[in-house]
Amino acid sequence: MYAQMVKTGVEHIRSKDEMSPEERAFQDRIDADIKIEPKEWMPEAYRKTLIRQISQHAHSEIIGMQPEGNWITRAPTLERKAILLAKVQDEAGHGLYLYCAAETLGVSRDELLEQLNSGKAKYSSIFNYPTLTWADIGAIGWLVDGAAIMNQVPLQRCSYGPYSRAMIRICKEESFHQRQGYDAMTKLARGTPEQKQMAQDALNRWWWPSLMMFGPSDADSVHSAQSMRWKIKINSNDELRQKFVDQTVPQAEYLGLTVPDPDLKWNAERGHYDFGAIDWDEFYQVIAGNGPCNRQRLRTRVKAYEEGQWVRDAADAYAAKKAARAQVKAA
Amino acid sequence: MNAQDALVEYLLRLGDNALILGHRLSEWCGHSPALEEDLALSNVALDLIGQTQLWLNLAGEVEGRGRDADKLAYLRDARDFRNVLLVEQPNGDFAATMARQFYFDAWHYLLLHGLTGSTDPRIAEIAAKGLKEVTYHLERSQEWVLRLGDGTEESHRRMQSAVDDLWMYTGELFEGDEVDQVMVRDGIGPDPATLHEPWLGLVRATIEEATLTLPQPGWAQKGGKRGIHSEHLGYILADLQFLQRAYPNATW
């Protein structure tokens, strides 16, 4: 997911009897599906967890611009180029809404970017994989955006007002991206033998990392239980992953592509697909900074930020001069 | 030169300017100084890609050899590109990108304004649509020239060197040739020389307000309109055309 394994700082879930009166009132509001707004009282752990979750999501959008941006100058037609550029632009927009949502919790965009640039903040593991061919752009739209939507659609109902509203906007655009990605894959799958092979190769490389996006099973995680209690996480990782597999396998079949999992089969009794074991060792390595592109992604981000410093400084200096002149004029 | 060949040539110039500058701006996406700029630069690039499609599709239609905008963009070599040298110049730092944009926008605005009165209704229509977009592009690049020129000492220095470095590519914008003569004769487009004075007025006012110094008139680099480009264009095309060249006749 765009936010993976978010810690809540709690060690056990407290019953209502153990809560302070304020905290109990807060939990009652959440239980009644009343949105929490920025100025209201909230437990410190809720605020901090939300900052972690929303900023991880924002950072993922920003870092996610890189693997797709890698193909903007090489898109194969003017229309594909415009679609891809608009998509990457939307991601910058999502990053902005999400940083704004995080700012309502009392943290600044600069502080969050500093955490990203220093390597302290995490972003989704998926964006540490390289985009090697044009088909990867289709695969990202189809699989990665498809996986993101699984998580984000329920989050539209999350308990924190600004986050919920950001999700509503983002989901509309993400589902559009997912359709465009699938459309690009369809063109390849129905194209020349080379194009079809390109599409299959992209599916082979992106399938397992996409399943990892949902994070390891959190059935026994106290953090997940707490986040679900707070309604900032709606479904378990395994539930969402299963839903994604069930939705995506028929789409792959329709394209005539093979999902790279020999253990994949329909289980009529469960009414779901069974699928093979995920290589969690790989996932933990990528999270720890050892994915194929972790260093490159961060370096690129830091470079853009540092090289832009003089521009941001100039804009601030100019705005200050302009304001001072307006004041002199008014006086 | 017959009227049809001249018109195709003229439309290729319009389309190629938009294509190559849009391409350059798209290189910034994800690397710009702030998220707001990633959004804004992409917006301008998207407008230019849209204008490219309109101009080049019309060029292909007038040419009548079955080439559409994609075929023209992806399957011509550098010598057949007709954009001015200014738009293919590398992005450099943000000041260089904004100086290039400002010089171009000021000219593009005046040109499209002239083209809205074209005797060819297809051209007048595309120009009117483009003019709305370019009016905003010009406001934006003007604003950045002011911010950077009148910002900090460092931004002032960078902006001055950007307007100086790119100055020699502006002369080509106002240089007419036999294609332009046919356009003027048939009432299709304005005489490029007539755009110089209003352009200079616009540029001078902004540069002075930005506390910068207007470069002295000097030698003008030219050739782009006739297909004699800088070395940069070949690399742009290597990226742009890679897939179409590597997988001929595939659809995407």
Coordinates of C-alpha atoms in Angstrom, one line a residue:
Chain A
M1 CA 0.0 0.0 0.0
Y2 CA 1.1 3.6 -0.2
A3 CA 1.4 3.5 3.6
Q4 CA 2.8 0.2 4.8
M5 CA 3.2 -1.0 8.4
V6 CA 2.3 2.3 10.1
K7 CA 3.1 2.1 13.8
T8 CA 0.7 3.6 16.3
G9 CA 2.9 3.8 19.3
V10 CA 0.4 1.7 21.4
E11 CA 1.2 -1.6 23.1
H12 CA -2.3 -2.8 23.8
I13 CA -5.8 -1.8 22.8
R14 CA -7.4 -0.1 25.8
S15 CA -11.0 -0.8 26.7
K16 CA -13.4 2.1 27.2
D17 CA -13.1 1.6 30.9
E18 CA -9.4 2.3 30.8
M19 CA -9.9 5.5 28.8
S20 CA -10.0 9.1 30.1
P21 CA -13.4 10.8 29.7
E22 CA -12.1 12.8 26.7
E23 CA -10.7 9.8 25.1
R24 CA -13.9 7.9 25.6
A25 CA -15.9 10.7 24.1
F26 CA -13.5 10.7 21.1
Q27 CA -13.9 6.9 20.6
D28 CA -17.7 7.2 20.9
R29 CA -17.7 9.8 18.1
I30 CA -15.6 7.5 15.9
D31 CA -17.8 4.5 16.7
A32 CA -20.8 6.6 15.6
D33 CA -19.1 7.4 12.3
I34 CA -18.7 11.1 13.1
K35 CA -15.7 12.7 11.4
I36 CA -12.9 14.1 13.5
E37 CA -11.9 17.6 12.4
P38 CA -8.6 19.4 12.9
K39 CA -9.5 21.7 15.8
E40 CA -11.1 19.0 17.9
W41 CA -9.4 17.2 20.7
M42 CA -7.7 13.9 19.7
P43 CA -5.4 11.5 21.5
E44 CA -1.8 12.2 20.8
A45 CA -1.2 8.7 19.4
Y46 CA -4.0 9.2 16.9
R47 CA -2.6 12.4 15.7
K48 CA 0.9 11.0 15.4
T49 CA -0.2 7.9 13.7
L50 CA -2.2 9.9 11.2
I51 CA 0.8 12.1 10.4
R52 CA 2.9 9.0 9.8
Q53 CA 0.2 7.4 7.6
I54 CA -0.7 10.5 5.6
S55 CA 2.9 11.6 5.1
Q56 CA 3.9 8.1 4.0
H57 CA 1.1 8.2 1.5
A58 CA 2.2 11.7 0.3
H59 CA 5.9 10.7 0.0
S60 CA 4.8 7.6 -2.0
E61 CA 3.0 9.9 -4.5
I62 CA 6.1 12.1 -4.8
I63 CA 8.6 9.3 -5.2
G64 CA 6.1 7.5 -7.4
M65 CA 6.5 10.3 -9.9
Q66 CA 10.0 9.0 -10.7
P67 CA 9.5 5.5 -12.1
E68 CA 6.7 6.8 -14.4
G69 CA 8.4 10.1 -15.2
N70 CA 11.2 7.9 -16.5
W71 CA 9.1 7.3 -19.6
I72 CA 7.5 10.7 -20.3
T73 CA 10.1 11.8 -22.8
R74 CA 9.9 8.3 -24.5
A75 CA 6.1 7.7 -24.7
P76 CA 5.3 6.2 -28.0
T77 CA 2.6 8.7 -29.3
L78 CA 1.6 12.2 -28.5
E79 CA -1.6 11.0 -26.9
R80 CA 0.3 8.5 -24.6
K81 CA 2.7 11.2 -23.8
A82 CA -0.1 13.6 -22.7
I83 CA -1.8 10.9 -20.7
L84 CA 1.4 9.9 -18.9
L85 CA 2.4 13.5 -18.2
A86 CA -1.1 14.3 -16.9
K87 CA -0.9 11.2 -14.7
V88 CA 2.4 12.1 -13.2
Q89 CA 1.1 15.6 -12.7
D90 CA -1.9 14.2 -10.8
E91 CA 0.5 12.4 -8.5
A92 CA 2.2 15.7 -7.7
G93 CA -1.3 17.1 -7.0
H94 CA -2.1 14.1 -4.7
G95 CA 1.1 14.7 -2.9
L96 CA 0.0 18.3 -2.4
Y97 CA -3.5 17.5 -1.0
L98 CA -2.0 14.9 1.3
Y99 CA 0.7 17.3 2.6
C100 CA -2.1 19.8 3.2
A101 CA -4.1 17.2 5.1
A102 CA -1.1 16.4 7.2
E103 CA -0.5 20.1 7.9
T104 CA -3.9 20.2 9.6
L105 CA -2.4 18.0 12.2
G106 CA 0.3 20.5 13.1
V107 CA 3.3 19.6 11.0
S108 CA 4.7 21.6 8.1
R109 CA 5.3 20.4 4.5
D110 CA 9.0 21.4 4.9
E111 CA 9.4 19.2 8.0
L112 CA 7.8 16.2 6.2
L113 CA 10.0 16.7 3.1
E114 CA 13.0 17.0 5.4
Q115 CA 12.1 13.6 6.9
L116 CA 11.8 12.1 3.4
N117 CA 15.1 13.6 2.2
S118 CA 17.0 12.4 5.2
G119 CA 15.7 8.9 4.7
K120 CA 13.9 8.9 8.0
A121 CA 10.4 8.7 6.5
K122 CA 9.3 5.7 4.5
Y123 CA 7.3 5.5 1.2
S124 CA 5.8 2.5 -0.5
S125 CA 8.2 -0.3 -1.4
I126 CA 6.8 -0.6 -4.9
F127 CA 8.5 2.6 -6.2
N128 CA 11.9 1.1 -5.6
Y129 CA 11.5 -1.1 -8.6
P130 CA 12.7 0.1 -12.0
T131 CA 10.6 0.8 -15.1
L132 CA 12.5 -1.0 -17.8
T133 CA 10.1 -0.9 -20.8
W134 CA 7.1 1.0 -21.9
A135 CA 4.9 -1.9 -20.8
D136 CA 5.9 -1.1 -17.2
I137 CA 3.9 2.1 -17.5
G138 CA 0.8 0.1 -18.4
A139 CA 1.6 -2.4 -15.6
I140 CA 2.0 0.3 -13.0
G141 CA -1.4 1.9 -14.0
W142 CA -3.1 -1.4 -14.0
L143 CA -1.6 -3.2 -11.0
V144 CA -0.1 -0.5 -8.7
D145 CA -2.9 2.0 -9.1
G146 CA -5.3 -1.0 -8.9
A147 CA -3.8 -2.1 -5.6
A148 CA -3.8 1.5 -4.3
I149 CA -7.4 1.9 -5.1
M150 CA -8.3 -1.3 -3.1
N151 CA -7.0 0.5 0.0
Q152 CA -8.0 4.0 -0.8
V153 CA -11.7 3.4 -1.6
P154 CA -12.5 2.3 2.0
L155 CA -10.3 5.1 3.3
Q156 CA -12.7 7.6 1.9
R157 CA -14.8 6.7 4.9
C158 CA -11.9 7.1 7.4
S159 CA -12.5 9.0 10.6
Y160 CA -10.3 12.0 10.0
G161 CA -12.2 14.6 7.9
P162 CA -9.3 16.2 5.9
Y163 CA -7.8 12.7 5.1
S164 CA -11.2 11.3 4.1
R165 CA -11.9 14.3 1.8
A166 CA -8.4 14.1 0.2
M167 CA -9.1 10.4 -0.5
I168 CA -12.4 11.1 -2.2
R169 CA -10.6 13.4 -4.7
I170 CA -7.7 11.1 -5.1
C171 CA -9.8 8.0 -5.7
K172 CA -11.6 9.6 -8.7
E173 CA -8.3 10.3 -10.4
E174 CA -6.7 6.9 -9.4
S175 CA -9.5 4.9 -11.0
F176 CA -9.1 6.9 -14.2
H177 CA -5.4 6.1 -14.1
Q178 CA -6.1 2.5 -13.6
R179 CA -8.3 2.4 -16.6
Q180 CA -5.7 4.1 -18.7
G181 CA -3.1 1.7 -17.5
Y182 CA -5.2 -1.3 -18.4
D183 CA -6.0 0.3 -21.8
A184 CA -2.2 0.7 -22.5
M185 CA -1.7 -3.0 -21.5
T186 CA -4.6 -4.0 -23.8
K187 CA -3.0 -2.3 -26.8
L188 CA 0.3 -4.2 -26.1
A189 CA -1.4 -7.6 -25.4
R190 CA -3.3 -7.3 -28.7
G191 CA -0.3 -5.9 -30.6
T192 CA 2.7 -7.4 -32.3
P193 CA 4.4 -10.5 -30.7
E194 CA 7.2 -8.2 -29.4
Q195 CA 4.6 -6.0 -27.7
K196 CA 2.8 -9.0 -26.2
Q197 CA 6.0 -10.3 -24.8
M198 CA 6.8 -6.8 -23.4
A199 CA 3.4 -6.9 -21.6
Q200 CA 4.0 -10.4 -20.2
D201 CA 7.4 -9.5 -19.0
A202 CA 6.1 -6.4 -17.2
L203 CA 3.4 -8.5 -15.5
N204 CA 6.0 -11.0 -14.5
R205 CA 8.1 -8.3 -12.8
W206 CA 5.3 -6.3 -11.3
W207 CA 3.0 -9.0 -10.0
W208 CA 4.7 -10.0 -6.8
P209 CA 5.9 -6.5 -5.8
S210 CA 2.2 -5.4 -6.3
L211 CA 1.0 -8.1 -3.9
M212 CA 3.7 -7.0 -1.4
M213 CA 2.3 -3.5 -1.5
F214 CA -0.4 -4.6 0.9
G215 CA 2.2 -5.4 3.5
P216 CA 2.7 -8.6 5.5
S217 CA -0.3 -10.2 7.2
D218 CA -1.4 -8.0 10.1
A219 CA -3.9 -10.3 11.6
D220 CA -2.1 -10.3 14.9
S221 CA -0.7 -6.8 14.8
V222 CA -1.7 -4.5 17.7
H223 CA -1.0 -1.4 15.4
S224 CA -3.5 -2.6 12.8
A225 CA -6.0 -3.4 15.5
Q226 CA -5.6 0.1 17.0
S227 CA -5.7 1.8 13.5
M228 CA -8.9 -0.1 12.7
R229 CA -10.4 0.9 16.1
W230 CA -9.6 4.5 15.1
K231 CA -11.1 3.9 11.6
I232 CA -8.0 5.1 9.9
K233 CA -7.5 1.6 8.6
I234 CA -10.6 -0.1 7.4
N235 CA -9.6 -3.6 6.2
S236 CA -6.8 -6.0 7.0
N237 CA -3.9 -6.3 4.6
D238 CA -4.8 -9.9 3.8
E239 CA -8.4 -9.0 3.0
L240 CA -7.3 -6.3 0.6
R241 CA -4.7 -8.5 -1.0
Q242 CA -7.2 -11.2 -1.6
K243 CA -9.7 -8.7 -3.1
F244 CA -7.0 -7.4 -5.4
V245 CA -6.0 -10.9 -6.6
D246 CA -9.7 -11.8 -7.2
Q247 CA -10.2 -8.7 -9.2
T248 CA -7.0 -8.8 -11.2
V249 CA -6.7 -12.5 -12.3
P250 CA -9.7 -12.3 -14.6
Q251 CA -8.3 -9.1 -16.1
A252 CA -5.0 -10.8 -16.9
E253 CA -6.9 -13.7 -18.4
Y254 CA -8.9 -11.3 -20.6
L255 CA -5.6 -9.9 -21.9
G256 CA -4.3 -13.4 -22.6
L257 CA -1.5 -12.9 -20.1
T258 CA -0.3 -15.4 -17.5
V259 CA 0.0 -14.4 -13.9
P260 CA 3.5 -15.6 -12.8
D261 CA 2.3 -17.9 -10.0
P262 CA 2.1 -21.7 -10.5
D263 CA 0.0 -22.1 -7.3
L264 CA -2.7 -19.7 -8.4
K265 CA -6.0 -21.4 -8.7
W266 CA -9.7 -20.8 -8.1
N267 CA -11.0 -22.2 -4.9
A268 CA -14.7 -22.7 -5.3
E269 CA -15.2 -23.5 -1.7
R270 CA -13.7 -20.2 -0.5
G271 CA -15.1 -18.3 -3.5
H272 CA -11.6 -16.8 -3.9
Y273 CA -8.3 -17.5 -5.7
D274 CA -5.6 -19.3 -3.8
F275 CA -2.2 -18.0 -4.5
G276 CA 1.4 -18.9 -3.8
A277 CA 3.7 -17.7 -1.0
I278 CA 5.1 -14.2 -1.1
D279 CA 8.8 -13.7 -0.7
W280 CA 8.7 -11.5 2.4
D281 CA 12.4 -11.5 2.6
E282 CA 12.5 -9.5 -0.6
F283 CA 9.9 -7.1 0.8
Y284 CA 11.9 -6.5 4.1
Q285 CA 15.1 -6.0 2.0
V286 CA 13.4 -3.3 -0.1
I287 CA 11.9 -1.6 3.0
A288 CA 15.3 -1.6 4.6
G289 CA 16.8 0.3 1.6
N290 CA 18.1 -2.5 -0.5
G291 CA 15.6 -2.5 -3.4
P292 CA 17.0 -2.0 -6.9
C293 CA 16.3 1.8 -6.9
N294 CA 16.1 3.0 -3.3
R295 CA 19.3 5.0 -3.4
Q296 CA 18.6 6.4 -6.9
R297 CA 15.1 7.5 -5.9
L298 CA 16.2 9.3 -2.8
R299 CA 19.2 10.9 -4.5
T300 CA 17.0 12.2 -7.3
R301 CA 14.5 13.7 -4.8
V302 CA 17.2 15.3 -2.7
K303 CA 18.9 16.7 -5.8
A304 CA 15.7 18.3 -7.1
Y305 CA 15.0 19.8 -3.6
E306 CA 18.5 21.2 -3.1
E307 CA 18.8 22.6 -6.6
G308 CA 15.5 24.3 -6.2
Q309 CA 16.4 26.0 -2.9
W310 CA 17.7 29.2 -4.6
V311 CA 14.4 29.4 -6.6
R312 CA 12.2 29.0 -3.5
D313 CA 14.4 31.6 -1.7
A314 CA 14.0 34.0 -4.6
A315 CA 10.2 33.6 -4.6
D316 CA 10.1 34.3 -0.9
A317 CA 12.4 37.3 -1.2
Y318 CA 10.4 38.7 -4.0
A319 CA 7.1 38.2 -2.2
A320 CA 8.6 40.0 0.9
K321 CA 9.8 42.9 -1.3
K322 CA 6.4 43.2 -3.0
A323 CA 4.6 43.2 0.3
A324 CA 6.9 45.8 1.7
R325 CA 6.4 48.0 -1.4
A326 CA 2.6 47.7 -1.1
Q327 CA 2.9 48.8 2.6
V328 CA 5.0 51.8 1.7
K329 CA 2.4 52.7 -1.0
A330 CA -0.5 52.3 1.4
A331 CA 1.2 54.5 4.1
Chain B
M1 CA 7.3 27.8 -53.8
N2 CA 3.7 26.9 -54.3
A3 CA 1.0 27.9 -51.8
Q4 CA 0.4 24.4 -50.6
D5 CA 4.1 23.5 -49.9
A6 CA 4.5 26.8 -48.2
L7 CA 1.5 26.2 -46.0
V8 CA 2.7 22.7 -45.0
E9 CA 6.1 24.2 -44.1
Y10 CA 4.5 26.9 -42.1
L11 CA 2.3 24.5 -40.1
L12 CA 5.3 22.2 -39.4
R13 CA 7.1 25.2 -37.9
L14 CA 4.1 26.0 -35.7
G15 CA 3.7 22.3 -34.7
D16 CA 7.4 21.6 -34.2
N17 CA 7.9 24.7 -31.9
A18 CA 5.1 23.4 -29.7
L19 CA 6.4 19.8 -29.8
I20 CA 10.0 20.5 -28.9
L21 CA 9.3 23.1 -26.2
G22 CA 6.6 20.8 -24.7
H23 CA 9.1 18.0 -24.7
R24 CA 11.7 20.1 -22.9
L25 CA 9.2 21.2 -20.3
S26 CA 8.1 17.6 -19.8
E27 CA 11.7 16.8 -18.8
W28 CA 11.2 18.9 -15.6
C29 CA 8.3 16.8 -14.3
G30 CA 9.3 15.4 -10.9
H31 CA 12.5 17.5 -10.8
S32 CA 11.3 21.0 -10.4
P33 CA 12.0 23.3 -7.4
A34 CA 8.5 22.8 -5.8
L35 CA 5.4 20.6 -6.2
E36 CA 3.5 23.6 -7.4
E37 CA 6.0 24.0 -10.3
D38 CA 5.8 20.3 -11.2
L39 CA 2.1 21.0 -11.7
A40 CA 2.5 24.3 -13.5
L41 CA 5.3 23.2 -15.9
S42 CA 3.3 20.1 -16.7
N43 CA 0.3 22.2 -17.5
V44 CA 2.2 24.3 -19.9
A45 CA 3.8 21.2 -21.5
L46 CA 0.3 19.6 -21.8
D47 CA -1.0 22.7 -23.6
L48 CA 1.9 22.6 -26.0
I49 CA 1.5 18.9 -26.7
G50 CA -2.2 19.6 -27.5
Q51 CA -1.3 22.4 -29.8
T52 CA 1.3 20.1 -31.5
Q53 CA -1.5 17.6 -32.3
L54 CA -3.7 20.3 -33.9
W55 CA -0.9 21.9 -36.0
L56 CA 0.7 18.7 -37.1
N57 CA -2.6 17.0 -37.9
L58 CA -3.5 20.0 -40.1
A59 CA 0.0 19.9 -41.7
G60 CA -0.5 16.3 -42.6
E61 CA -4.0 17.0 -43.9
V62 CA -2.8 19.8 -46.1
E63 CA 0.2 17.7 -47.3
G64 CA -2.2 14.9 -48.3
R65 CA 0.4 12.1 -48.1
G66 CA -1.4 10.2 -45.3
R67 CA 0.8 11.5 -42.4
D68 CA -0.9 12.4 -39.2
A69 CA 0.6 14.3 -36.2
D70 CA 2.2 11.1 -34.7
K71 CA 3.8 10.1 -38.0
L72 CA 5.2 13.7 -38.4
A73 CA 6.4 13.8 -34.8
Y74 CA 7.9 10.4 -34.6
L75 CA 9.2 9.5 -38.0
R76 CA 11.1 12.5 -39.3
D77 CA 14.8 13.0 -38.8
A78 CA 16.3 16.2 -37.4
R79 CA 16.9 17.8 -40.8
D80 CA 13.2 17.8 -41.4
F81 CA 12.2 19.5 -38.2
R82 CA 11.3 23.1 -38.5
N83 CA 11.3 24.5 -35.0
V84 CA 13.3 27.6 -34.0
L85 CA 16.6 27.0 -32.2
L86 CA 15.4 28.7 -29.1
V87 CA 13.0 25.9 -28.1
E88 CA 15.5 23.1 -28.4
Q89 CA 18.0 24.7 -26.0
P90 CA 18.6 22.6 -22.9
N91 CA 16.6 23.3 -19.8
G92 CA 19.7 24.4 -17.8
D93 CA 18.7 25.8 -14.4
F94 CA 15.3 27.1 -13.6
A95 CA 16.3 30.6 -14.7
A96 CA 17.4 29.3 -18.1
T97 CA 14.1 27.5 -18.5
M98 CA 12.1 30.5 -17.5
A99 CA 14.1 32.9 -19.8
R100 CA 13.6 30.6 -22.7
Q101 CA 9.9 30.3 -21.9
F102 CA 9.5 34.1 -21.5
Y103 CA 11.1 34.9 -24.8
F104 CA 9.1 32.3 -26.5
D105 CA 5.8 33.0 -24.8
A106 CA 6.0 36.8 -25.6
W107 CA 6.6 35.9 -29.3
H108 CA 4.1 33.0 -29.4
Y109 CA 1.4 35.3 -27.9
L110 CA 1.9 37.9 -30.6
L111 CA 2.1 35.3 -33.3
L112 CA -1.1 33.5 -32.3
H113 CA -2.8 36.8 -31.8
G114 CA -2.0 37.6 -35.5
L115 CA -3.1 34.1 -36.6
T116 CA -6.5 34.5 -35.1
G117 CA -7.2 36.9 -38.0
S118 CA -6.0 34.3 -40.6
T119 CA -7.9 34.0 -43.9
D120 CA -7.6 30.2 -43.3
P121 CA -10.4 29.4 -40.8
R122 CA -8.7 26.2 -39.6
I123 CA -5.7 28.2 -38.6
A124 CA -7.7 31.0 -37.0
E125 CA -9.5 28.4 -34.9
I126 CA -6.4 26.6 -33.6
A127 CA -4.8 30.0 -32.9
A128 CA -7.8 31.2 -30.9
K129 CA -7.7 28.1 -28.8
G130 CA -4.0 28.3 -28.3
L131 CA -4.1 32.0 -27.5
K132 CA -6.1 31.4 -24.4
E133 CA -3.5 29.0 -23.2
V134 CA -0.5 31.1 -24.2
T135 CA -1.9 34.2 -22.5
Y136 CA -1.6 32.3 -19.2
H137 CA 1.8 30.9 -20.2
L138 CA 3.1 34.4 -20.7
E139 CA 1.7 35.7 -17.4
R140 CA 3.5 32.9 -15.7
S141 CA 6.8 33.2 -17.3
Q142 CA 6.7 37.0 -16.9
E143 CA 6.0 36.5 -13.2
W144 CA 9.0 34.2 -12.9
V145 CA 11.4 36.6 -14.6
L146 CA 10.3 39.2 -12.1
R147 CA 10.7 36.9 -9.1
L148 CA 14.1 35.6 -10.1
G149 CA 15.4 39.0 -11.4
D150 CA 14.2 40.9 -8.3
G151 CA 14.5 38.1 -5.8
T152 CA 17.9 37.3 -4.2
E153 CA 21.4 38.2 -5.4
E154 CA 21.9 34.6 -6.6
S155 CA 18.6 34.5 -8.5
H156 CA 19.4 37.9 -10.1
R157 CA 22.8 36.7 -11.3
R158 CA 21.3 33.5 -12.7
M159 CA 18.5 35.2 -14.4
Q160 CA 20.7 37.8 -15.9
S161 CA 23.0 35.2 -17.3
A162 CA 20.0 33.2 -18.7
V163 CA 18.6 36.2 -20.5
D164 CA 22.0 37.0 -21.9
D165 CA 22.8 33.5 -23.0
L166 CA 19.6 32.9 -24.8
W167 CA 19.4 36.3 -26.4
M168 CA 21.1 35.2 -29.6
Y169 CA 18.3 32.7 -30.3
T170 CA 15.6 35.4 -30.4
G171 CA 16.6 37.0 -33.7
E172 CA 15.4 34.0 -35.7
L173 CA 11.9 34.5 -34.4
F174 CA 11.5 37.7 -36.5
E175 CA 13.4 36.6 -39.6
G176 CA 11.1 36.1 -42.6
D177 CA 11.8 33.9 -45.6
E178 CA 9.9 32.8 -48.8
V179 CA 7.5 30.7 -46.7
D180 CA 6.5 33.7 -44.7
Q181 CA 6.2 35.8 -47.8
V182 CA 3.6 33.4 -49.2
M183 CA 1.7 33.5 -45.8
V184 CA 1.7 37.3 -45.8
R185 CA 0.6 37.4 -49.4
D186 CA -2.3 35.1 -48.8
G187 CA -3.3 36.7 -45.6
I188 CA -2.6 33.5 -43.7
G189 CA -0.1 34.7 -41.2
P190 CA 1.6 37.9 -40.1
D191 CA 5.0 39.1 -41.3
P192 CA 7.5 38.0 -38.6
A193 CA 9.3 41.3 -38.8
T194 CA 6.2 43.2 -37.6
L195 CA 6.2 41.2 -34.4
H196 CA 9.6 42.4 -33.4
E197 CA 8.7 45.8 -32.0
P198 CA 5.8 44.8 -29.8
W199 CA 7.9 41.8 -28.6
L200 CA 10.8 44.0 -27.7
G201 CA 8.4 46.4 -25.9
L202 CA 7.0 43.5 -23.8
V203 CA 10.4 42.0 -23.1
R204 CA 12.0 45.3 -22.2
A205 CA 9.3 46.3 -19.8
T206 CA 9.5 43.0 -17.9
I207 CA 13.3 42.8 -17.9
E208 CA 13.6 46.4 -16.6
E209 CA 10.9 45.8 -13.9
A210 CA 12.9 42.7 -12.9
T211 CA 15.9 45.0 -12.3
L212 CA 17.8 43.1 -15.1
T213 CA 19.6 44.6 -18.1
L214 CA 18.3 44.1 -21.6
P215 CA 21.0 42.4 -23.7
Q216 CA 22.5 44.4 -26.5
P217 CA 21.4 43.6 -30.1
G218 CA 24.0 41.2 -31.5
W219 CA 24.5 38.3 -33.8
A220 CA 21.4 36.1 -34.3
Q221 CA 21.8 32.3 -34.5
K222 CA 19.4 30.9 -37.1
G223 CA 18.7 27.9 -39.2
G224 CA 16.0 26.0 -37.3
K225 CA 13.2 27.1 -39.6
R226 CA 15.2 25.5 -42.5
G227 CA 16.1 22.4 -40.6
I228 CA 19.7 23.4 -39.6
H229 CA 19.6 22.7 -35.9
S230 CA 21.9 22.6 -32.9
E231 CA 23.3 19.3 -31.7
H232 CA 20.7 19.1 -29.0
L233 CA 17.8 18.2 -31.3
G234 CA 19.2 14.8 -32.3
Y235 CA 19.1 13.7 -28.6
I236 CA 15.6 15.0 -28.1
L237 CA 14.5 12.9 -31.1
A238 CA 16.5 9.9 -29.9
D239 CA 14.3 9.9 -26.7
L240 CA 11.1 11.0 -28.4
Q241 CA 11.2 8.5 -31.3
F242 CA 12.8 5.5 -29.6
L243 CA 9.7 3.2 -29.4
Q244 CA 8.4 4.1 -32.8
R245 CA 11.8 3.4 -34.4
A246 CA 12.5 0.3 -32.4
Y247 CA 9.1 -1.3 -33.1
P248 CA 8.1 -0.1 -36.6
N249 CA 4.4 -0.3 -37.5
A250 CA 3.2 -1.2 -34.0
T251 CA 0.2 0.6 -32.5
W252 CA 0.3 1.9 -29.0

